[in-house]
mmCIF file of C-alpha atoms and ligand atoms in Angstrom:
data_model
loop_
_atom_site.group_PDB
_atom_site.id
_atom_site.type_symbol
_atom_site.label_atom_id
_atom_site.label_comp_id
_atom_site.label_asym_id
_atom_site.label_seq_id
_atom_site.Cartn_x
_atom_site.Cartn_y
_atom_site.Cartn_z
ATOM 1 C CA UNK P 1250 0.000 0.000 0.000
ATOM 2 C CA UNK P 1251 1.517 3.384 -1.009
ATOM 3 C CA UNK P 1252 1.709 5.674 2.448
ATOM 4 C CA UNK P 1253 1.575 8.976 0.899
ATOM 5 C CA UNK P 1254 -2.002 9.354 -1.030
ATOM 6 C CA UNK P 1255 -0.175 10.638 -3.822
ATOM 7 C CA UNK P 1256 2.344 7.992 -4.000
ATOM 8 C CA UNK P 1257 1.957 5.811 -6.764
ATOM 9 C CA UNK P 1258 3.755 2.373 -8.757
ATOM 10 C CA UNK P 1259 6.879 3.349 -11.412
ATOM 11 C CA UNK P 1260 6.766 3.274 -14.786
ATOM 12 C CA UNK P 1261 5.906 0.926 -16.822
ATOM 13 C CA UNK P 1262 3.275 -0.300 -13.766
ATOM 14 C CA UNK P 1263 2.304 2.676 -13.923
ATOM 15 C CA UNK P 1264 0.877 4.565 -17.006
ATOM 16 C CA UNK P 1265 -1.684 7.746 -16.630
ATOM 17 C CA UNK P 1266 -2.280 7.060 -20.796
ATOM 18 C CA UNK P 1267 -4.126 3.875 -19.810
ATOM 19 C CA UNK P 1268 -7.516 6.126 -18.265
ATOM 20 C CA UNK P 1269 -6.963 8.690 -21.225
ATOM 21 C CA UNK P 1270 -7.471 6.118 -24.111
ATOM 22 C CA UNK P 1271 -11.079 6.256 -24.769
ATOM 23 C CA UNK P 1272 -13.728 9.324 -24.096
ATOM 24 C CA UNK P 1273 -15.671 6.432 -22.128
ATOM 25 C CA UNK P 1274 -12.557 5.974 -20.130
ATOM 26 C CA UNK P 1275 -11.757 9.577 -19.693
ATOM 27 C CA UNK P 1276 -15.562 10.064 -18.632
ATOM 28 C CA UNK P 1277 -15.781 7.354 -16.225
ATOM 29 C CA UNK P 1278 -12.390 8.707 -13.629
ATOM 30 C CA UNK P 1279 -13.360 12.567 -14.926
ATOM 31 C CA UNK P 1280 -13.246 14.898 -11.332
ATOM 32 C CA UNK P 1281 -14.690 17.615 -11.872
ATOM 33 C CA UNK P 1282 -17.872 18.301 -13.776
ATOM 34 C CA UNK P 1283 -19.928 21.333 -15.125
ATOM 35 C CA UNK P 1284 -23.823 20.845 -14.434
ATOM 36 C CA UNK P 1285 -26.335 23.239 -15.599
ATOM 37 C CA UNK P 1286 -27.349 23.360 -11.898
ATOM 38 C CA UNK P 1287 -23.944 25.272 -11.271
ATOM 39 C CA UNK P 1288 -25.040 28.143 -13.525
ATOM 40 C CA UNK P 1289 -26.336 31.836 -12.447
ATOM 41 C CA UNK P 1290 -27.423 33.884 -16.097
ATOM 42 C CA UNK P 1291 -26.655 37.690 -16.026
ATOM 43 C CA UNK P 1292 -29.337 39.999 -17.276
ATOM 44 C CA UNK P 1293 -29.200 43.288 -18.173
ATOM 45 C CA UNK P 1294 -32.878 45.008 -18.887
ATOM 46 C CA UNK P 1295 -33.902 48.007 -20.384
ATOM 47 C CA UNK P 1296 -37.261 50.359 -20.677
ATOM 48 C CA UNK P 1297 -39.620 49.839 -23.455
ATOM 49 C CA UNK P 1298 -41.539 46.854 -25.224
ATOM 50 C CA UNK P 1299 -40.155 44.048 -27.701
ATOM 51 C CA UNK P 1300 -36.474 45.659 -27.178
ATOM 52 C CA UNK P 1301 -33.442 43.579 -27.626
ATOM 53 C CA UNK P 1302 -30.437 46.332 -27.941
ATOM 54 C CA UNK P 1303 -26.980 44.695 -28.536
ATOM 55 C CA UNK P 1304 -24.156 45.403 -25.935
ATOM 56 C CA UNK P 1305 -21.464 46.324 -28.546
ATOM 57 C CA UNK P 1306 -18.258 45.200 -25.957
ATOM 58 C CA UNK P 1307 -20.484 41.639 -25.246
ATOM 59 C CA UNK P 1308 -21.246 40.091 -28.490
ATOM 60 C CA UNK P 1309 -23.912 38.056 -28.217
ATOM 61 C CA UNK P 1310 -25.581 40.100 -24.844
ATOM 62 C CA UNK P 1311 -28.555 42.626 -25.361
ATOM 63 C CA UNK P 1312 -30.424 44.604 -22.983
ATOM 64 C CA UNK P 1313 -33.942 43.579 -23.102
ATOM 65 C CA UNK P 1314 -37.208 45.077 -21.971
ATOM 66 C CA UNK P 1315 -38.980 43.336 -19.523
ATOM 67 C CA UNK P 1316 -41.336 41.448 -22.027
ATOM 68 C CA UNK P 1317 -38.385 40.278 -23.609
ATOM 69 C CA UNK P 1318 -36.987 39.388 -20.431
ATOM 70 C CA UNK P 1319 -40.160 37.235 -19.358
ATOM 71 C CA UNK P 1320 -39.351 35.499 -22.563
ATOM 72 C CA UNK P 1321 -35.581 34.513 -21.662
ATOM 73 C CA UNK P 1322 -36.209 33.400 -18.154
ATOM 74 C CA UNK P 1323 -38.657 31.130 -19.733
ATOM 75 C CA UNK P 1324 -36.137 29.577 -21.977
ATOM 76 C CA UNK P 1325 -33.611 29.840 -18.768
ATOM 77 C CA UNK P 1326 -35.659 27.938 -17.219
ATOM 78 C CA UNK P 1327 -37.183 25.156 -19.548
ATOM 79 C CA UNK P 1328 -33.148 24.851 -20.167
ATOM 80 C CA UNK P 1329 -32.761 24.372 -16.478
ATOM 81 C CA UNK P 1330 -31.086 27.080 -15.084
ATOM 82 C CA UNK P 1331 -31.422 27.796 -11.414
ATOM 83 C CA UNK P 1332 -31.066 31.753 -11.399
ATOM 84 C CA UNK P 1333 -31.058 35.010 -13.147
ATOM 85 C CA UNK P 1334 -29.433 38.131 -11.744
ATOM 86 C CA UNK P 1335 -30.902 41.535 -12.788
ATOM 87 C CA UNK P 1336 -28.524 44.384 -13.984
ATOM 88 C CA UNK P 1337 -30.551 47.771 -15.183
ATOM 89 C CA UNK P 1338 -29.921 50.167 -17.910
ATOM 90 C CA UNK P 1339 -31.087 53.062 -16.129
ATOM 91 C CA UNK P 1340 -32.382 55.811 -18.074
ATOM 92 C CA UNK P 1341 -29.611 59.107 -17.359
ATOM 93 C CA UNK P 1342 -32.273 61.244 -16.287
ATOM 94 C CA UNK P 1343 -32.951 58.997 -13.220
ATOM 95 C CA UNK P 1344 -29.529 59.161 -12.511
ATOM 96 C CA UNK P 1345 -28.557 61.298 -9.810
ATOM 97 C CA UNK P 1346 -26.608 62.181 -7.268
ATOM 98 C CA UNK P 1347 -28.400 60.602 -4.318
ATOM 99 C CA UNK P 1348 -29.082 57.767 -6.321
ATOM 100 C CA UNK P 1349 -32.842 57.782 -5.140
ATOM 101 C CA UNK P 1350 -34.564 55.834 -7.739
ATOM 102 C CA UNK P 1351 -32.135 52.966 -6.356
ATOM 103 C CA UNK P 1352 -34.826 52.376 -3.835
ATOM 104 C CA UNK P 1353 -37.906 53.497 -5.976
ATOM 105 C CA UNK P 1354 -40.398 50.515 -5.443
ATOM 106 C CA UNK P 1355 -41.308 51.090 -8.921
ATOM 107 C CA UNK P 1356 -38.376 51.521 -10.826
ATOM 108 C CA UNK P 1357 -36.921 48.834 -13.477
ATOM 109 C CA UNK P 1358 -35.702 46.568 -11.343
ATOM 110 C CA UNK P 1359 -38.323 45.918 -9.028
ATOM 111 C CA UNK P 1360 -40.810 46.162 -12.011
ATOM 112 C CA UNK P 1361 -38.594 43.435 -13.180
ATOM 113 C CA UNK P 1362 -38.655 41.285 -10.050
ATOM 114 C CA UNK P 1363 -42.547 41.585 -9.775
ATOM 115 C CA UNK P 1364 -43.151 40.222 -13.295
ATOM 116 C CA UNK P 1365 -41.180 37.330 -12.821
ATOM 117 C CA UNK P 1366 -42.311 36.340 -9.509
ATOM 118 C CA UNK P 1367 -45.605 36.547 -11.403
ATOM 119 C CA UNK P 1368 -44.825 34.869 -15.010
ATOM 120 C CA UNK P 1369 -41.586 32.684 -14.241
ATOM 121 C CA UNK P 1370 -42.271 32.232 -10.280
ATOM 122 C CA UNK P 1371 -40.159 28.808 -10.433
ATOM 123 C CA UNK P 1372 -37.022 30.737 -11.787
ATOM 124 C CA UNK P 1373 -34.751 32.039 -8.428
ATOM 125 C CA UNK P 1374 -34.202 35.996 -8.820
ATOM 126 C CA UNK P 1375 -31.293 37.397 -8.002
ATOM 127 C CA UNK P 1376 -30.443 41.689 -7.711
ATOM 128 C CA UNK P 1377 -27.223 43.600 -7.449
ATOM 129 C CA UNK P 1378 -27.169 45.816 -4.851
ATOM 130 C CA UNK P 1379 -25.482 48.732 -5.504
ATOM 131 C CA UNK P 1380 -25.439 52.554 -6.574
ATOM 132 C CA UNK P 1381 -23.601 52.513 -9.550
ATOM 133 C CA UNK P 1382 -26.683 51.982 -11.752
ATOM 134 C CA UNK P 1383 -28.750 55.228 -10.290
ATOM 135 C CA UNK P 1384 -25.455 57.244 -9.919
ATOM 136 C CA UNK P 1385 -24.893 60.549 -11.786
ATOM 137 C CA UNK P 1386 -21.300 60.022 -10.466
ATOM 138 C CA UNK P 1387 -21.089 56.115 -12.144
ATOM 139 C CA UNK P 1388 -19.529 55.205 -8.307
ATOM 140 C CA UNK P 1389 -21.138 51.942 -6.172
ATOM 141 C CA UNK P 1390 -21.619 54.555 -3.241
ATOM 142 C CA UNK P 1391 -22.659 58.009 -2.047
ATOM 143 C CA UNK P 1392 -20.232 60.619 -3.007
ATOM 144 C CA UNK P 1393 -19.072 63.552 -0.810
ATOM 145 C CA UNK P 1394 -16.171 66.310 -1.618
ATOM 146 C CA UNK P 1395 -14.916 63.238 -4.015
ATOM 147 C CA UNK P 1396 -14.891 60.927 -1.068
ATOM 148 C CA UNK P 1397 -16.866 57.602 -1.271
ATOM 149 C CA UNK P 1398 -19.093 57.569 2.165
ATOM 150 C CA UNK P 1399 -19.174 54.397 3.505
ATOM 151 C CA UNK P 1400 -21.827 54.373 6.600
ATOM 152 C CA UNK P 1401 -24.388 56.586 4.594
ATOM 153 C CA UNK P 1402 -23.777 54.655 1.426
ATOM 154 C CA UNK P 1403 -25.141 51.744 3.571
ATOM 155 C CA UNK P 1404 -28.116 53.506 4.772
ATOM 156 C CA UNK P 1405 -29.233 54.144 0.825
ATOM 157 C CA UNK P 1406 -28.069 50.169 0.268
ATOM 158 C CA UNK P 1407 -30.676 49.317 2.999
ATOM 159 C CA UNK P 1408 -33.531 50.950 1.489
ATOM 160 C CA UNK P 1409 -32.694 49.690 -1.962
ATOM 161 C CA UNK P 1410 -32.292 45.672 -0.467
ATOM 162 C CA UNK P 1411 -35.516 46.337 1.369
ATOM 163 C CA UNK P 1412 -37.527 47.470 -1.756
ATOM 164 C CA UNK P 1413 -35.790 44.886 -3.790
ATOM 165 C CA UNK P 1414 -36.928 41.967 -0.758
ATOM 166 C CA UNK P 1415 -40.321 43.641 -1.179
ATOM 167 C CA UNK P 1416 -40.643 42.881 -4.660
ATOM 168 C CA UNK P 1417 -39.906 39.345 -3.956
ATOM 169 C CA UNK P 1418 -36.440 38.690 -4.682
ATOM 170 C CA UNK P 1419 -34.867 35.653 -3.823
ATOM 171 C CA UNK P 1420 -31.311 36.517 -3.468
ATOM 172 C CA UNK P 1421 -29.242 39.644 -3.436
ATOM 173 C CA UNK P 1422 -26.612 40.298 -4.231
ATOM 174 C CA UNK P 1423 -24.908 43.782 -2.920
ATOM 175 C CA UNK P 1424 -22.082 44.181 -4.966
ATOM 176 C CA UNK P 1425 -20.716 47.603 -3.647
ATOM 177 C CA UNK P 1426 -17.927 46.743 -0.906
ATOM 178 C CA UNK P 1427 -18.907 49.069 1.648
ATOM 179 C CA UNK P 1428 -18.245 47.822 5.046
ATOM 180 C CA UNK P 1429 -20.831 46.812 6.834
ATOM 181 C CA UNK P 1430 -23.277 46.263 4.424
ATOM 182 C CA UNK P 1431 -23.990 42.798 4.750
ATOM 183 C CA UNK P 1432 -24.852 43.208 8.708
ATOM 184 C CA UNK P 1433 -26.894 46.375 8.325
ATOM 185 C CA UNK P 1434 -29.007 44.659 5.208
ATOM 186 C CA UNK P 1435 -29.751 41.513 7.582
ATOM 187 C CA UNK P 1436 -30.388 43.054 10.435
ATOM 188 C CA UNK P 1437 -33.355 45.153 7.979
ATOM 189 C CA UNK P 1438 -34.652 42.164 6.210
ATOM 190 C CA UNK P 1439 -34.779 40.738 10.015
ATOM 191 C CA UNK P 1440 -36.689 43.314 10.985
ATOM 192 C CA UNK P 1441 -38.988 44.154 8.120
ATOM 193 C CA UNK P 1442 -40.067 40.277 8.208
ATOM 194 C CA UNK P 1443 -38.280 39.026 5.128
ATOM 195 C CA UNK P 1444 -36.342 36.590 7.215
ATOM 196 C CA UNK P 1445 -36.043 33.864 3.784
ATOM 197 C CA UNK P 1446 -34.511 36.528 1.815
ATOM 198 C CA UNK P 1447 -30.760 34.741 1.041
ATOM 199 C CA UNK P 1448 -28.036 37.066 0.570
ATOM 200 C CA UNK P 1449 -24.751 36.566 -2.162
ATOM 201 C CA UNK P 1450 -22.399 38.039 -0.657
ATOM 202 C CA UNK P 1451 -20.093 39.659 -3.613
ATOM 203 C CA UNK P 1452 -16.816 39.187 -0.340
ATOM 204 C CA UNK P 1453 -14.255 39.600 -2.511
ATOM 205 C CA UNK P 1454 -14.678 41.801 -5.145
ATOM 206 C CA UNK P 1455 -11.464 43.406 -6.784
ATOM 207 C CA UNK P 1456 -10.878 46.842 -8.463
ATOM 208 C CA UNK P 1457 -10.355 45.326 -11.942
ATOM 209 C CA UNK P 1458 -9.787 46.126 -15.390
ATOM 210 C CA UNK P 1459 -11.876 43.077 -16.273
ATOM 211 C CA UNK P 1460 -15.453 45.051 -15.975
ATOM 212 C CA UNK P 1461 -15.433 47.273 -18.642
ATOM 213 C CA UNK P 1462 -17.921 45.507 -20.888
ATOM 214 C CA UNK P 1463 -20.093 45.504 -18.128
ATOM 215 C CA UNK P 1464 -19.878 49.154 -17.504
ATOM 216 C CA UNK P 1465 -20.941 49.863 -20.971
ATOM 217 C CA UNK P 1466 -23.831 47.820 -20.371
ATOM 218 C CA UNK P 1467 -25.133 49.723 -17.718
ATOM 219 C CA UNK P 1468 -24.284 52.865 -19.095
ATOM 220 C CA UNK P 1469 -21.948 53.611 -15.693
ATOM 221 C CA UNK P 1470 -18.714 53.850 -18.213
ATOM 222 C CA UNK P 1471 -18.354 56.905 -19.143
ATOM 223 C CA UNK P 1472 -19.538 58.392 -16.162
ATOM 224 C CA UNK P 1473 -17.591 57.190 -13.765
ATOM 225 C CA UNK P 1474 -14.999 59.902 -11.885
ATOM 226 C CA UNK P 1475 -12.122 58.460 -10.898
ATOM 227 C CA UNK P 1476 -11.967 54.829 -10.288
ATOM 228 C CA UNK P 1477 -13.019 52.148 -7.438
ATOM 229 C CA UNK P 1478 -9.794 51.286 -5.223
ATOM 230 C CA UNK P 1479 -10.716 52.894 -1.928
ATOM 231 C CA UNK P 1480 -13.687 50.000 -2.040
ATOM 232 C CA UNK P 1481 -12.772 47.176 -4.295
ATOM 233 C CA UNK P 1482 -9.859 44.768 -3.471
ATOM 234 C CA UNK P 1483 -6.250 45.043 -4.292
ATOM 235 C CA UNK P 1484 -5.458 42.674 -7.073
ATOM 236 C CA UNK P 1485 -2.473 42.195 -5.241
ATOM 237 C CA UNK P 1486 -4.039 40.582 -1.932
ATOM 238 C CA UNK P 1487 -4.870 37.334 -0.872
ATOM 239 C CA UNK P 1488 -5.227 37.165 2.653
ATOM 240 C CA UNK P 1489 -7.843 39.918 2.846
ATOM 241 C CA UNK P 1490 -10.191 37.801 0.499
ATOM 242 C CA UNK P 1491 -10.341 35.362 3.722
ATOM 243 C CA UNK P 1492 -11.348 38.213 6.309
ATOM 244 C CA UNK P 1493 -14.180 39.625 3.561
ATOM 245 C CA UNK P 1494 -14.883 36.256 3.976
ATOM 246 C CA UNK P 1495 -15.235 35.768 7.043
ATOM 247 C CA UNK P 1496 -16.346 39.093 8.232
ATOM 248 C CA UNK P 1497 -19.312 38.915 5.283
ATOM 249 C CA UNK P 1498 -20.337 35.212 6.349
ATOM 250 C CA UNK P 1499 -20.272 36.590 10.211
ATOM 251 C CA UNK P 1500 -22.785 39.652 9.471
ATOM 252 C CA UNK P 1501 -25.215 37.306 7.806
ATOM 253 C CA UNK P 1502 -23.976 36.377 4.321
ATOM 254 C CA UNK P 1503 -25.676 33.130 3.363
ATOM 255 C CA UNK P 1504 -23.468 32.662 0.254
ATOM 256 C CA UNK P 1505 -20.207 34.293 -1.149
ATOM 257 C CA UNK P 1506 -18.639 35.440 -4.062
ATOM 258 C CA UNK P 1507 -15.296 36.181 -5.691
ATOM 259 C CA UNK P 1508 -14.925 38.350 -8.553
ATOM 260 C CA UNK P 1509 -13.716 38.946 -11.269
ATOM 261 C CA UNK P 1510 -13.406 34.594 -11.930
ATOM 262 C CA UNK P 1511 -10.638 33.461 -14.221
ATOM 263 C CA UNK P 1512 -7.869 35.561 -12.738
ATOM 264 C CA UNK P 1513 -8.725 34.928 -9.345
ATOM 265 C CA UNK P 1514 -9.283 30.954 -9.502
ATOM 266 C CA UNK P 1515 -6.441 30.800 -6.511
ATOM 267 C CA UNK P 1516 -9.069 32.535 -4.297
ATOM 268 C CA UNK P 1517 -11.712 30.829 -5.116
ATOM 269 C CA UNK P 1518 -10.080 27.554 -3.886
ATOM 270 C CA UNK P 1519 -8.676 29.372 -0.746
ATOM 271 C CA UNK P 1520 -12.076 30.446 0.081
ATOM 272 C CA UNK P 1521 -13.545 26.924 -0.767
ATOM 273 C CA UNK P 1522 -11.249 25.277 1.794
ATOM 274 C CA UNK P 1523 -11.115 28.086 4.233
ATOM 275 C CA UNK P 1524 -14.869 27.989 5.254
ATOM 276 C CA UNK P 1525 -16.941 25.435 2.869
ATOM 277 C CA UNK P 1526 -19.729 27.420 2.703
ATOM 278 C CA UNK P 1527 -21.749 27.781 -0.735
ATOM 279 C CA UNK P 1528 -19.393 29.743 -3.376
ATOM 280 C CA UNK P 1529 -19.670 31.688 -6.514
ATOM 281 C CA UNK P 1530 -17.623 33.237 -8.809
ATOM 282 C CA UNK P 1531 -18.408 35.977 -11.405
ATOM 283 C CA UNK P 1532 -16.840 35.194 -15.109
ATOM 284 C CA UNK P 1533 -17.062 38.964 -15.646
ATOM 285 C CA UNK P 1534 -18.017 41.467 -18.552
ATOM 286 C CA UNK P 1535 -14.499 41.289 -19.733
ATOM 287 C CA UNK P 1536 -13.627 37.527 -19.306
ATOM 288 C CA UNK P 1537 -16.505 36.671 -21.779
ATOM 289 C CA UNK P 1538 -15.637 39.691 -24.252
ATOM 290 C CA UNK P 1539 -11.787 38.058 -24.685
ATOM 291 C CA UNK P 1540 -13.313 34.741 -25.577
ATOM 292 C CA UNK P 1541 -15.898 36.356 -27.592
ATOM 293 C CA UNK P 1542 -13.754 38.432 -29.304
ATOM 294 C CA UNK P 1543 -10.795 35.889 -29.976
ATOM 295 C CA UNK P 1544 -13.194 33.367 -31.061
ATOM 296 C CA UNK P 1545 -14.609 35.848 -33.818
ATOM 297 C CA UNK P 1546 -11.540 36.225 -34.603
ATOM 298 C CA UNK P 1547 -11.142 32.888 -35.224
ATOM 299 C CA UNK P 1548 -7.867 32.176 -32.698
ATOM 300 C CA UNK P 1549 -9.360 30.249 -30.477
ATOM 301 C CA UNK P 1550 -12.345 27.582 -30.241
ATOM 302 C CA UNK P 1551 -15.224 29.654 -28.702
ATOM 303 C CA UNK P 1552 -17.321 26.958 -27.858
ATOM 304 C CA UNK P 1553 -13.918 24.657 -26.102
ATOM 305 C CA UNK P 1554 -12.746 27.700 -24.503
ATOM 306 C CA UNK P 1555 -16.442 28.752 -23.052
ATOM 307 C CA UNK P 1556 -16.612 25.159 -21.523
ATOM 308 C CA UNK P 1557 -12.813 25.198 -20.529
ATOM 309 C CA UNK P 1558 -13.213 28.258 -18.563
ATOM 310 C CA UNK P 1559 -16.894 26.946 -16.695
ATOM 311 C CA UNK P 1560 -14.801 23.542 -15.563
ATOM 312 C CA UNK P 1561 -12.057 25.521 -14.056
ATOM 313 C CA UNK P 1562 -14.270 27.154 -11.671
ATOM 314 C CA UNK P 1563 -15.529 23.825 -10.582
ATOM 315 C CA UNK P 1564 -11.929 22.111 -10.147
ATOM 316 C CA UNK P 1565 -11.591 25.521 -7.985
ATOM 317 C CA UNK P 1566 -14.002 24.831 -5.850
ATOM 318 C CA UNK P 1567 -16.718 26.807 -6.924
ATOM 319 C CA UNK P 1568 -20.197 25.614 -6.417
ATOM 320 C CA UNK P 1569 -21.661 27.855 -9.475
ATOM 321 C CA UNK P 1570 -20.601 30.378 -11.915
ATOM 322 C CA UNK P 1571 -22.230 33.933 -12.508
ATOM 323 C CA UNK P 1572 -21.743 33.849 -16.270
ATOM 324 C CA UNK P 1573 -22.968 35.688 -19.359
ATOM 325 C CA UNK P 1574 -22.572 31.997 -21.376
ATOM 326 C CA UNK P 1575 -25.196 30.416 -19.146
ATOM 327 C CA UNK P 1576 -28.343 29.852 -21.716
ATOM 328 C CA UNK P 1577 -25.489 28.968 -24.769
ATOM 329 C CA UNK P 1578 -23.642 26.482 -22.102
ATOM 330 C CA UNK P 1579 -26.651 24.918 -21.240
ATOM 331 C CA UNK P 1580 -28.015 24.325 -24.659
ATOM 332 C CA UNK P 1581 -24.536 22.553 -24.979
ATOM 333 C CA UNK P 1582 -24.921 20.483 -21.819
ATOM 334 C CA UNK P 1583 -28.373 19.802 -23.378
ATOM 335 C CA UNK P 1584 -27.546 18.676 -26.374
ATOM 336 C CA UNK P 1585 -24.567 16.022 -25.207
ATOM 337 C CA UNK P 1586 -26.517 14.529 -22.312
HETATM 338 C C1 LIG I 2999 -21.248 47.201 -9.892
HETATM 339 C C2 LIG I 2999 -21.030 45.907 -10.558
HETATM 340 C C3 LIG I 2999 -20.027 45.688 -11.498
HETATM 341 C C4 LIG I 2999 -20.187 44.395 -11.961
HETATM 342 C C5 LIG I 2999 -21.274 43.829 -11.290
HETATM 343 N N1 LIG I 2999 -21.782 44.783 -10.408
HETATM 344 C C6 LIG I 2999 -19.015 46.622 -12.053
HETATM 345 C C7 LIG I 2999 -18.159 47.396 -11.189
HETATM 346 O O1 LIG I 2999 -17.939 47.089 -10.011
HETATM 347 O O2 LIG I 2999 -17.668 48.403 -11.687
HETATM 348 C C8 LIG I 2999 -19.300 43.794 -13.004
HETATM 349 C C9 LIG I 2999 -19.832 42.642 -13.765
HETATM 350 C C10 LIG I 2999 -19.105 42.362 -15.026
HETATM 351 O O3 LIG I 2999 -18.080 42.979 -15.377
HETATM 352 O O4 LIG I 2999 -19.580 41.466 -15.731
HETATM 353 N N2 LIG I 2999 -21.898 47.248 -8.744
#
C-alpha cells in the first residue's frame, strides 16, 4: 500500500495514458464536472416593449425590456437554469446624485422582479445591490467632496435591499464593498419580516480592469470619476479575500462570491477550503468579451474555450458560476446529455 495518497507504482506499472485512451474511459475517472445546476445567467434590462439592444463590448448580450426578459427566463428555465441576476440600464435622467430611484419601489428593477415572480415564479431571482446603476457620479456609493461615504452609502443600500426583498427577490446580491453592508441589510430584512430573503455576498470583489464591458452595459462607463480602489480589493491581496470572507459570512452572508473569476481561480479555492460554505464566482463582462472576441476572430475555439473556462471554476471549488454563457452552455450540456 503506497503511504503517501499521492504515491503511486513506477513506470511501466504505472501509465496515466491507460484512463486517457477512450472518451468512455476519460468520462468514467473525470473529477470535476460542469452541471447546468452550477449556472447563475446575467441579465441586463432596459425600458420599453419588444427591445433587444446589442451590448457592442459583449457580443452576443442585449439589454432587453422586460417582455423580452419574461421570454428569456422562460427559456432559462425550460433549459434548467437555477437563477437570473438583474442588472438595469437606467435611463440618465434617473440618474442622480443621491441615487434615489435605487430604492424606488417602482423603478426597473423591481418592475422586473414583480413580473417574474408573477410569469416565471419557479425561476430564483437574483439583484445587485449597488449605486452605480442610479449614480450621476457612475460610483457603487454616495459621493461627498470626491470621497466615497461608507456608513451613509449603507443607509441608501438598505432601502434599496428592502424594496428589492419587497418585490420578492430571492437573493441579493450587494455588490458595492462598503463595510458593513452585509450586517446592516440583515439586520433590515430581520426586521422588516423578510427573514427567507438569502443574501450573495459579492466578499471579494477586486478593483479590476476586467469590468469594462459591463460598464458599458449599464451605461456607468463613461460616467464614472475616478476609479473604485478605496472600495474594491487590491489585485495584489490574498489574505484579505479570507477576512471579507469571514467578516461577510459573520454579518449574515448566506453565500459568497469572488470576482472577477478566471484571474482569481487561486481565491476561489482558498475560500472553498477556508470555510466550505456555498461559493460563486463571477466570469465577468471582460472575461466573456476576450473569448468572444478571440473566437470571432477565429484564434481560439469559442465553444472549447467557453466550456474550458466553466470547468475551471468547478476544479476551484466553486459551487456555481455567474456567467454571461449560461443559456449557450446549457443548450450545450443539453444537447450532449
Ligand atoms: C457594480 C457591478 C459591477 C459588476 C457587477 N456589479 C461593475 C463594477 O464594479 O464596476 C461587473 C460585472 C461584469 O463585469 O460582468 N456594482
Amino acid at each position: 500500500m503506497p503511504d503517501h495518497p499521492l504515491a503511486h507504482a513506477a513506470f511501466p506499472a504505472a501509465r496515466f495514458r491507460r484512463l486517457r485512451r477512450t472518451a468512455a474511459l476519460r468520462d468514467l475517472v473525470q473529477e470535476n464536472r460542469l452541471s447546468v445546476a452550477n449556472l447563475i445567467w446575467p441579465v441586463f434590462i432596459r425600458d420599453g416593449e419588444g427591445v433587444e439592444e446589442p451590448v457592442a463590448s459583449m457580443p452576443g448580450v442585449v439589454r432587453r425590456s422586460l417582455d423580452r426578459l419574461i421570454v428569456a427566463a422562460r427559456e432559462a428555465r425550460d433549459l434548467g437554469i437555477p437563477a437570473i441576476c438583474l442588472f438595469p440600464y437606467t435611463d440618465p435622467a434617473l440618474r442622480t446624485e443621491d441615487c434615489a430611484e435605487a430604492w424606488n419601489p417602482a423603478n426597473l428593477t423591481n418592475r422586473a422582479i414583480r413580473r417574474l415572480k408573477a410569469e416565471v415564479p419557479d425561476i430564483a431571482v437574483m439583484t445587485d445591490v449597488a449605486l452605480d446603476p442610479y449614480n450621476a457620479l457612475g460610483h457603487d456609493g454616495l459621493v461627498r467632496d470626491g470621497v466615497i461615504l461608507n456608513d451613509e452609502t449603507n443607509a441608501a443600500l438598505v432601502r434599496m435591499a428592502l424594496a428589492q426583498a419587497e418585490a420578492g427577490a430571492d437573493i441579493l446580491g450587494p455588490s458595492d464593498m462598503m463595510d458593513g453592508r452585509i450586517g446592516a441589510m440583515r439586520a433590515a430584512l430581520e426586521a422588516a419580516g423578510h427573514r427567507d430573503v438569502a443574501i450573495l455576498s459579492y466578499a471579494a470583489k477586486y478593483a479590476s480592469a476586467f469590468y469594462g464591458p459591463f460598464r458599458d452595459a449599464v451605461g456607468a462607463g463613461t460616467r464614472l470619476v475616478g476609479d473604485k480602489k478605496t472600495y474594491q480589493m487590491n489585485p495584489g491581496n490574498s489574505d484579505e479575500a479570507l477576512r471579507l470572507v469571514a467578516r461577510d459570512l459573520a454579518e449574515g452572508a448566506d453565500m459568497v462570491m469572488v470576482k472577477p473569476g478566471m484571474p482569481y481561480l487561486d481565491i476561489c479555492r482558498r475560500v472553498k477550503d477556508a470555510f466550505g460554505v456555498p461559493t460563486f464566482a463571477y466570469q465577468v463582462s471582460g472575461e466573456y468579451a476576450m473569448i468572444r472576441a478571440a473566437a470571432e476572430r477565429g484564434w481560439i475555439d469559442g465553444e472549447k474555450a467557453m466550456v474550458e473556462s466553466l470547468l475551471a471554476f468547478r476544479r476551484a471549488g466553486c459551487d456555481g458560476i455567474l456567467t454571461y454563457f449560461a443559456p449557450a452552455v446549457a443548450r450545450m450540456l443539453a444537447e450532449s446529455a
